[in-house]
Amino acid sequence: MKIAVLPGDGIGTEIVAEAIKVLKVLDLPFEMETALVGGAAYEAHGHPLPESTLKLAQASDAVLFGAVGDWKYDTLDRPLRPEQAILGLRKNMGLFANFRPAICYKQLVDASSLKPELVSGLDILIIRELTGDIYFGQPRGRRIATDGHFPGADEAFDTMRYSRPEIERIAHVAFQAAMKRDKRVTSVDKANVLETFQFWKDIVSEVGLQYPEVTLDHMYVDNAAMQLVRAPKRFDVVVTGNMFGDILSDAAAMLTGSIGMLPSASLNSKNQGLYEPSHGSAPDIAGKGIANPLATILSASMMLRFSLNQVAAADRIEVAVSKVLDSGLRTTDIWSEGTTRVGTADMGDAVVAALAK
Ligand code: NAD
């Protein structure tokens, strides 16, 4: 089992170190190789995704990714910015399905911005299509200056597009995921205004006919945003396009209390995957040893489950995280009165200790 470890920038190096600690005590035959990505790779090699890093990722069964980015790179040409590394990995590895579970741990119900009864027991899975939509359509009519801005331009526009195979494959992923859960899929679109999303809706419905056990409903994205904060437990699996998924998954993240708790997985058709926390490099807290490593540790658990076929080990990590939360240990982002505040490394050590029990 070969894992490419790409810690990246900011808190990325701190949180990935904790996930590695956890993976090492599982005593499984992993081969791990670390490489630079993002701003760190730009500093060393002049590019956020050097050829050697991409080759390593492509030759691995899974990529464990920290986070990339820092405000200091905001003036670079767009292709050289750290965030381009993620787009490059997604594109070159064909990672089209982004899984973002939003689970509210019972111990953290009070950390949510919603009332406890709305989020207690919450367990939803947002599946975001990752390689199409407006993020990859043709940008047209642009007058792009080298710094990525448009001095003196009268307009700028991007085109939204999806192909039938792109929609079909993400729909299958969603229905198959629902079969292992509560057998409900909500497809989120904007079919009342956008042709692309009428097409999306029609194709998801067609694919749904192949999964008669799964209940499918369709919801406009504005209503979905409202329902996510009004009654989030009504959802099981939510499937949507790249842009709506980007926004809704962050909103869902906050329902659970902290973005520091949320893992994510991006998979291709061979189950090769990139696993990363849902948050960014948090330059505001980098180097302070206070970042929450649990999202990254839970991402490592998703990696074991989806790409490395080590379901028992994945379950063990999730149980260990729950035990640590039961014991009252909290990093600053999830701390509340009556719990014990710990730093990044202490939290990682606590998960390692819980695994050994
Ligand atoms: P962010 O997710 O890095 O941080 C948002 C807020 O959440 C900050 O206050 C931060 O301190 C806090 N936070 C995030 N992760 C945390 C953790 N594990 N523990 C405790 N607190 C945590 O988003 P941002 O500030 O908008 O972006 C910072 C940089 O990260 C930017 O350069 C952005 O482009 C980049 N970014 C990268 C990714 C990625 O690598 N996948 C994703 C989003 C943003």
PDB file of N, CA, C and O in Angstrom, residues 174-185 207-217 236:
ATOM      1  N   ALA A 174     -23.325   8.511  -6.234  1.00  0.00           N
ATOM      2  CA  ALA A 174     -24.263   8.938  -5.183  1.00  0.00           C
ATOM      3  C   ALA A 174     -25.259   7.830  -4.850  1.00  0.00           C
ATOM      4  O   ALA A 174     -25.508   7.541  -3.669  1.00  0.00           O
ATOM      5  N   PHE A 175     -25.827   7.198  -5.869  1.00  0.00           N
ATOM      6  CA  PHE A 175     -26.807   6.136  -5.594  1.00  0.00           C
ATOM      7  C   PHE A 175     -26.133   4.949  -4.895  1.00  0.00           C
ATOM      8  O   PHE A 175     -26.707   4.353  -3.982  1.00  0.00           O
ATOM      9  N   GLN A 176     -24.898   4.632  -5.322  1.00  0.00           N
ATOM     10  CA  GLN A 176     -24.208   3.507  -4.667  1.00  0.00           C
ATOM     11  C   GLN A 176     -23.887   3.835  -3.210  1.00  0.00           C
ATOM     12  O   GLN A 176     -24.002   2.982  -2.334  1.00  0.00           O
ATOM     13  N   ALA A 177     -23.512   5.073  -2.945  1.00  0.00           N
ATOM     14  CA  ALA A 177     -23.241   5.471  -1.552  1.00  0.00           C
ATOM     15  C   ALA A 177     -24.524   5.386  -0.731  1.00  0.00           C
ATOM     16  O   ALA A 177     -24.523   4.919   0.407  1.00  0.00           O
ATOM     17  N   ALA A 178     -25.638   5.825  -1.325  1.00  0.00           N
ATOM     18  CA  ALA A 178     -26.921   5.807  -0.606  1.00  0.00           C
ATOM     19  C   ALA A 178     -27.341   4.378  -0.277  1.00  0.00           C
ATOM     20  O   ALA A 178     -27.946   4.126   0.772  1.00  0.00           O
ATOM     21  N   MET A 179     -27.011   3.430  -1.169  1.00  0.00           N
ATOM     22  CA  MET A 179     -27.364   2.022  -0.921  1.00  0.00           C
ATOM     23  C   MET A 179     -26.720   1.506   0.366  1.00  0.00           C
ATOM     24  O   MET A 179     -27.238   0.604   1.010  1.00  0.00           O
ATOM     25  N   LYS A 180     -25.563   2.100   0.739  1.00  0.00           N
ATOM     26  CA  LYS A 180     -24.872   1.659   1.964  1.00  0.00           C
ATOM     27  C   LYS A 180     -25.307   2.493   3.164  1.00  0.00           C
ATOM     28  O   LYS A 180     -24.776   2.348   4.254  1.00  0.00           O
ATOM     29  N   ARG A 181     -26.245   3.445   2.945  1.00  0.00           N
ATOM     30  CA  ARG A 181     -26.666   4.317   4.044  1.00  0.00           C
ATOM     31  C   ARG A 181     -28.184   4.219   4.193  1.00  0.00           C
ATOM     32  O   ARG A 181     -28.738   3.136   4.249  1.00  0.00           O
ATOM     33  N   ASP A 182     -28.847   5.389   4.184  1.00  0.00           N
ATOM     34  CA  ASP A 182     -30.285   5.397   4.441  1.00  0.00           C
ATOM     35  C   ASP A 182     -31.119   5.340   3.152  1.00  0.00           C
ATOM     36  O   ASP A 182     -32.337   5.567   3.177  1.00  0.00           O
ATOM     37  N   LYS A 183     -30.454   5.129   2.025  1.00  0.00           N
ATOM     38  CA  LYS A 183     -31.113   4.941   0.719  1.00  0.00           C
ATOM     39  C   LYS A 183     -31.931   6.153   0.283  1.00  0.00           C
ATOM     40  O   LYS A 183     -33.029   6.014  -0.253  1.00  0.00           O
ATOM     41  N   ARG A 184     -31.403   7.354   0.540  1.00  0.00           N
ATOM     42  CA  ARG A 184     -32.069   8.570   0.057  1.00  0.00           C
ATOM     43  C   ARG A 184     -31.040   9.476  -0.617  1.00  0.00           C
ATOM     44  O   ARG A 184     -29.959   9.694  -0.065  1.00  0.00           O
ATOM     45  N   VAL A 185     -31.368   9.963  -1.809  1.00  0.00           N
ATOM     46  CA  VAL A 185     -30.496  10.903  -2.520  1.00  0.00           C
ATOM     47  C   VAL A 185     -31.272  12.177  -2.809  1.00  0.00           C
ATOM     48  O   VAL A 185     -32.407  12.118  -3.299  1.00  0.00           O
ATOM     49  N   VAL A 207     -30.603   7.896 -14.275  1.00  0.00           N
ATOM     50  CA  VAL A 207     -29.720   6.955 -13.566  1.00  0.00           C
ATOM     51  C   VAL A 207     -30.454   6.381 -12.354  1.00  0.00           C
ATOM     52  O   VAL A 207     -30.335   5.195 -12.033  1.00  0.00           O
ATOM     53  N   GLY A 208     -31.272   7.204 -11.718  1.00  0.00           N
ATOM     54  CA  GLY A 208     -32.014   6.776 -10.531  1.00  0.00           C
ATOM     55  C   GLY A 208     -32.919   5.581 -10.800  1.00  0.00           C
ATOM     56  O   GLY A 208     -33.170   4.768  -9.895  1.00  0.00           O
ATOM     57  N   LEU A 209     -33.384   5.438 -12.048  1.00  0.00           N
ATOM     58  CA  LEU A 209     -34.256   4.309 -12.386  1.00  0.00           C
ATOM     59  C   LEU A 209     -33.548   2.969 -12.171  1.00  0.00           C
ATOM     60  O   LEU A 209     -34.185   1.948 -11.947  1.00  0.00           O
ATOM     61  N   GLN A 210     -32.206   3.009 -12.220  1.00  0.00           N
ATOM     62  CA  GLN A 210     -31.436   1.767 -12.009  1.00  0.00           C
ATOM     63  C   GLN A 210     -31.301   1.415 -10.523  1.00  0.00           C
ATOM     64  O   GLN A 210     -30.732   0.383 -10.179  1.00  0.00           O
ATOM     65  N   TYR A 211     -31.746   2.312  -9.654  1.00  0.00           N
ATOM     66  CA  TYR A 211     -31.641   2.074  -8.204  1.00  0.00           C
ATOM     67  C   TYR A 211     -33.027   2.218  -7.565  1.00  0.00           C
ATOM     68  O   TYR A 211     -33.298   3.177  -6.836  1.00  0.00           O
ATOM     69  N   PRO A 212     -33.927   1.246  -7.845  1.00  0.00           N
ATOM     70  CA  PRO A 212     -35.303   1.400  -7.379  1.00  0.00           C
ATOM     71  C   PRO A 212     -35.440   1.463  -5.856  1.00  0.00           C
ATOM     72  O   PRO A 212     -36.419   2.009  -5.350  1.00  0.00           O
ATOM     73  N   GLU A 213     -34.440   0.963  -5.127  1.00  0.00           N
ATOM     74  CA  GLU A 213     -34.544   0.991  -3.656  1.00  0.00           C
ATOM     75  C   GLU A 213     -34.238   2.365  -3.084  1.00  0.00           C
ATOM     76  O   GLU A 213     -34.495   2.628  -1.909  1.00  0.00           O
ATOM     77  N   VAL A 214     -33.623   3.229  -3.917  1.00  0.00           N
ATOM     78  CA  VAL A 214     -33.217   4.543  -3.402  1.00  0.00           C
ATOM     79  C   VAL A 214     -34.285   5.583  -3.741  1.00  0.00           C
ATOM     80  O   VAL A 214     -34.752   5.664  -4.876  1.00  0.00           O
ATOM     81  N   THR A 215     -34.671   6.373  -2.755  1.00  0.00           N
ATOM     82  CA  THR A 215     -35.618   7.459  -2.989  1.00  0.00           C
ATOM     83  C   THR A 215     -34.838   8.686  -3.458  1.00  0.00           C
ATOM     84  O   THR A 215     -33.897   9.120  -2.789  1.00  0.00           O
ATOM     85  N   LEU A 216     -35.235   9.212  -4.595  1.00  0.00           N
ATOM     86  CA  LEU A 216     -34.562  10.393  -5.150  1.00  0.00           C
ATOM     87  C   LEU A 216     -35.489  11.585  -5.065  1.00  0.00           C
ATOM     88  O   LEU A 216     -36.660  11.493  -5.442  1.00  0.00           O
ATOM     89  N   ASP A 217     -34.979  12.702  -4.541  1.00  0.00           N
ATOM     90  CA  ASP A 217     -35.719  13.946  -4.717  1.00  0.00           C
ATOM     91  C   ASP A 217     -34.792  15.013  -5.284  1.00  0.00           C
ATOM     92  O   ASP A 217     -33.567  14.877  -5.256  1.00  0.00           O
ATOM     93  N   ASP A 236     -29.854  12.715   3.494  1.00  0.00           N
ATOM     94  CA  ASP A 236     -28.963  11.557   3.683  1.00  0.00           C
ATOM     95  C   ASP A 236     -27.753  11.787   2.766  1.00  0.00           C
ATOM     96  O   ASP A 236     -26.726  12.295   3.202  1.00  0.00           O
TER      97      ASP A 236
END
